[in-house]
Tab-separated table of C-alpha atoms in Angstrom:
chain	number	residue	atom	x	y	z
K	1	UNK	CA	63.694	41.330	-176.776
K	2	UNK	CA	62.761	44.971	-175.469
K	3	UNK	CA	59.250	44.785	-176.634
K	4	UNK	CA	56.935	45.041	-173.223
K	5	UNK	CA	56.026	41.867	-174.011
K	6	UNK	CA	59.430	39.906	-173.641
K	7	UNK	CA	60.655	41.960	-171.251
K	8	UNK	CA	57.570	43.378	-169.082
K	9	UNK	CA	58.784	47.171	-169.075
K	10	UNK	CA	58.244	49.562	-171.164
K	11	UNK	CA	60.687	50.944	-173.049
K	12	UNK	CA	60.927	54.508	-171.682
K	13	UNK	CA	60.984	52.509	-168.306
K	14	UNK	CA	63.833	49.696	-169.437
K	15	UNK	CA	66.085	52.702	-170.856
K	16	UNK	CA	65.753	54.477	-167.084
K	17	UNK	CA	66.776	51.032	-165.432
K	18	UNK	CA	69.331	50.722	-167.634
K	19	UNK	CA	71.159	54.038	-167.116
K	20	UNK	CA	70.419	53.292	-162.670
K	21	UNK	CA	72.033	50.102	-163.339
K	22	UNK	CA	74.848	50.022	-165.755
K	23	UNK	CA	77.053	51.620	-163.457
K	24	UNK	CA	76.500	49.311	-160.445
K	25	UNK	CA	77.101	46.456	-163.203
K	26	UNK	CA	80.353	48.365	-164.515
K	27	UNK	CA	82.019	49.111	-160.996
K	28	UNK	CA	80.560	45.207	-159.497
K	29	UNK	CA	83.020	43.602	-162.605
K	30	UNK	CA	85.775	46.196	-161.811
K	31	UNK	CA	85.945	45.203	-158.070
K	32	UNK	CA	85.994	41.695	-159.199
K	33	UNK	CA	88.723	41.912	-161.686
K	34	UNK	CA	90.478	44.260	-159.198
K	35	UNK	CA	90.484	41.076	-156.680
K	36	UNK	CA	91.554	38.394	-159.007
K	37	UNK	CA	94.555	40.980	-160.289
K	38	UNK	CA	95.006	41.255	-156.682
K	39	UNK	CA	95.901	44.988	-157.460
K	40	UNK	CA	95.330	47.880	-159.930
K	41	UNK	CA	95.098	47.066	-163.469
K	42	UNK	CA	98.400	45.856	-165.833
K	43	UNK	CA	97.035	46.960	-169.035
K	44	UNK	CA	95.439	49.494	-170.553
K	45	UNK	CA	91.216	49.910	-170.420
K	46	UNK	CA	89.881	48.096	-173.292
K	47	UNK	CA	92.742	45.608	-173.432
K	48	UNK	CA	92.196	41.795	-173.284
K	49	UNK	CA	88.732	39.768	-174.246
K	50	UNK	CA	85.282	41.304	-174.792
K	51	UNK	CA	81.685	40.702	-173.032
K	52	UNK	CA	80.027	38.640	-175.609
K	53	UNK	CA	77.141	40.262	-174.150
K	54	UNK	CA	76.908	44.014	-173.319
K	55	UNK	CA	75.374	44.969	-170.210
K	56	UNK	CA	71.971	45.830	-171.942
K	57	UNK	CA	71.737	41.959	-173.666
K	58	UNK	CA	72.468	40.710	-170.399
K	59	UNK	CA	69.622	42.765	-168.333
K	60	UNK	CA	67.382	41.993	-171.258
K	61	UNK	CA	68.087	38.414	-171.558
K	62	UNK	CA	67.537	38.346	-167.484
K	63	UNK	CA	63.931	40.297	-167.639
K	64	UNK	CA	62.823	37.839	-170.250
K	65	UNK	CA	64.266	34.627	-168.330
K	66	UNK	CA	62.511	36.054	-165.103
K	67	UNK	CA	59.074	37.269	-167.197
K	68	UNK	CA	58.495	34.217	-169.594
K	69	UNK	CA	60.557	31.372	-168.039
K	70	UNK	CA	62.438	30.985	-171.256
K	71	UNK	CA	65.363	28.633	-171.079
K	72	UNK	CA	68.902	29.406	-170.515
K	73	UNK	CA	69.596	27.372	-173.698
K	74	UNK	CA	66.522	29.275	-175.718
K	75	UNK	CA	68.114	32.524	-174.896
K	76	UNK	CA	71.618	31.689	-176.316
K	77	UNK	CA	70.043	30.590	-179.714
K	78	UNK	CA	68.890	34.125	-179.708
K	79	UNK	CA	71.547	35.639	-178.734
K	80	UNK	CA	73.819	33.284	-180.770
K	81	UNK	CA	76.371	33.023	-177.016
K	82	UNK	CA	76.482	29.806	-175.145
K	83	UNK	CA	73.556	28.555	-172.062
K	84	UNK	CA	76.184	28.687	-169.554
K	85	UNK	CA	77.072	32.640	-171.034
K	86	UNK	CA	73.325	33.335	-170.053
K	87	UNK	CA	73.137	31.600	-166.672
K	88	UNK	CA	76.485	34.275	-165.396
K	89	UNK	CA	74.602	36.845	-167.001
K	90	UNK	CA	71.283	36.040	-165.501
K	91	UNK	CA	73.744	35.484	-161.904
K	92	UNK	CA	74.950	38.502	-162.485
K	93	UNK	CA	71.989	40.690	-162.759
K	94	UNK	CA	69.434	39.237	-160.814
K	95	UNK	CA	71.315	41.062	-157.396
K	96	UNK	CA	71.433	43.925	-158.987
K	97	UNK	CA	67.489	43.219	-159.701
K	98	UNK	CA	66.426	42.569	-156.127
K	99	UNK	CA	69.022	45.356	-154.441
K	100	UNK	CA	66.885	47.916	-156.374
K	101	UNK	CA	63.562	46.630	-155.122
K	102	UNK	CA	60.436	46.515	-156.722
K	103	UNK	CA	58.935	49.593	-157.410
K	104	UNK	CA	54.766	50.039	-156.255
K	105	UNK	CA	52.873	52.078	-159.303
K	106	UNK	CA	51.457	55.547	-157.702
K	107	UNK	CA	54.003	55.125	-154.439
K	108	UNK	CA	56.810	57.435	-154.712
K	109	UNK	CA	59.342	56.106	-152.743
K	110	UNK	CA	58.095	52.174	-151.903
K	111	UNK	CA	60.370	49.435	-153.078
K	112	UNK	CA	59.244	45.481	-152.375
K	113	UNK	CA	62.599	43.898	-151.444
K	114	UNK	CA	61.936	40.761	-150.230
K	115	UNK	CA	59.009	38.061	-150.020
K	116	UNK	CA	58.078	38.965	-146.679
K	117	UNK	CA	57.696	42.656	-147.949
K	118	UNK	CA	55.355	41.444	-150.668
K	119	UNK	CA	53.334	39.454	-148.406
K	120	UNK	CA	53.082	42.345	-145.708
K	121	UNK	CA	52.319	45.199	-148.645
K	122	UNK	CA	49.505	42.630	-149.832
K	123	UNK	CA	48.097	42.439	-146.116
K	124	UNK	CA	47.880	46.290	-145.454
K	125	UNK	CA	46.366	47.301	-148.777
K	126	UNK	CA	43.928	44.083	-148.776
K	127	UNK	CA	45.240	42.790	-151.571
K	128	UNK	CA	44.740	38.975	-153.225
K	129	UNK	CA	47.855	36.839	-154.061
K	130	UNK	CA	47.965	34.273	-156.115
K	131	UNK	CA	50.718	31.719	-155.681
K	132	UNK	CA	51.678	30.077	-158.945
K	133	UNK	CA	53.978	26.802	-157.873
K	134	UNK	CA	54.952	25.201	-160.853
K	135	UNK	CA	57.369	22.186	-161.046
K	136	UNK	CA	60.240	22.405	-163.378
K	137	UNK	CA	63.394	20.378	-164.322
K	138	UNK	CA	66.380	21.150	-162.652
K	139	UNK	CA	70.114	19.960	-163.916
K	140	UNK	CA	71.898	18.067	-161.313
K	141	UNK	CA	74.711	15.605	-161.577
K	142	UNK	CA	74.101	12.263	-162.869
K	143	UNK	CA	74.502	10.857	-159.216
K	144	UNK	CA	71.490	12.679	-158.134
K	145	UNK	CA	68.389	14.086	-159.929
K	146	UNK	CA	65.954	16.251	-158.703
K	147	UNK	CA	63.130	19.046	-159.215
K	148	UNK	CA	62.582	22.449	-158.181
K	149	UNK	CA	59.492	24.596	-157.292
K	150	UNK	CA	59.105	27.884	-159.210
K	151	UNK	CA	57.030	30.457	-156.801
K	152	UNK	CA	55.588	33.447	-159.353
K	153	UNK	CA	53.475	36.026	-157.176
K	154	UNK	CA	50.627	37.888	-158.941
K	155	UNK	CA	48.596	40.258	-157.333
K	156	UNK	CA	44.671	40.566	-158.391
C-alpha cells in the first residue's frame, strides 16, 4: 500500500510524514487514555491490548481511503482487521491530515488548510478547478436511508 500509486506520495515523502506525525498520533492516544484513566497510568508501558494496526498501517490505509475511495470494508480484507477498525483509524488520522495542511510544490512555507484556502490559492495564481461531485452510498439506520456527495478538487 506505499507504492505512489495507492497512496499518492512518494516514498521518501510518506517516510518524512510519518516521522512529523507519529508523535502527534502517539501523544493524541496518550491524552485520551490519560482522560478515560482519569489520572496517570496503573500499569506499566506496553501492558494491556495491542493496536491491531500500527500507526504507519493506519496513515497508509487513510491515504489510500482518501486517494482511491477504496472501501472501509476493502481495506480490512487487506489488512486482515475489521471495517469498523479502519473507519477509527481513518477518524483518527484524517485531523492529524488537515492540521498539517496541504503542502504547495515550489512554496516553502504555504500550507492549504481549508476549502476556502484552496479556492482563494486557485484565484490568485489563476488556476482551473475542477469539482468532481460524485454520489456515493452512505450507511444509515434502517429507519432512514440516505446519500452523500463526495467533493474531490483537482487543479489543471
Amino acid at each position: 500500500m506505499a507504492h505512489p500509486a495507492f497512496c499518492g506520495v512518494a516514498r521518501q515523502h510518506l517516510g518524512e510524514l510519518i516521522e512529523e506525525l507519529a508523535p502527534r498520533w502517539e501523544a493524541r492516544c496518550e491524552s485520551a487514555r490519560h482522560e478515560r484513566r482519569r489520572g496517570a497510568r496503573r500499569r506499566q508501558a506496553g501492558a494491556g491490548p495491542k493496536y491491531e494496526l500500527v500507526f504507519t498501517d493506519r496513515l497508509l490505509a487513510t491515504l489510500v481511503h482518501l486517494r482511491t475511495g477504496l472501501t472501509h470494508e476493502a481495506l480490512g480484507v487487506i489488512y486482515e482487521v475489521g471495517s469498523s477498525t479502519i473507519g477509527r483509524a481513518i477518524s483518527e488520522i484524517r485531523p492529524l491530515l488537515a492540521e498539517r495542511g496541504f503542502a504547495i510544490p515550489n512554496r516553502l512555507g504555504l500550507r492549504l488548510h481549508t476549502l476556502e484556502d484552496v479556492f482563494a490559492y486557485a484565484a490568485a495564481e489563476n488556476i482551473t478547478l475542477r469539482i468532481d461531485g460524485t454520489e456515493t452510498q452512505v450507511r444509515r439506520p434502517n429507519t432512514a436511508t440516505a446519500s452523500g456527495v463526495t467533493i474531490n478538487v483537482a487543479c489543471r
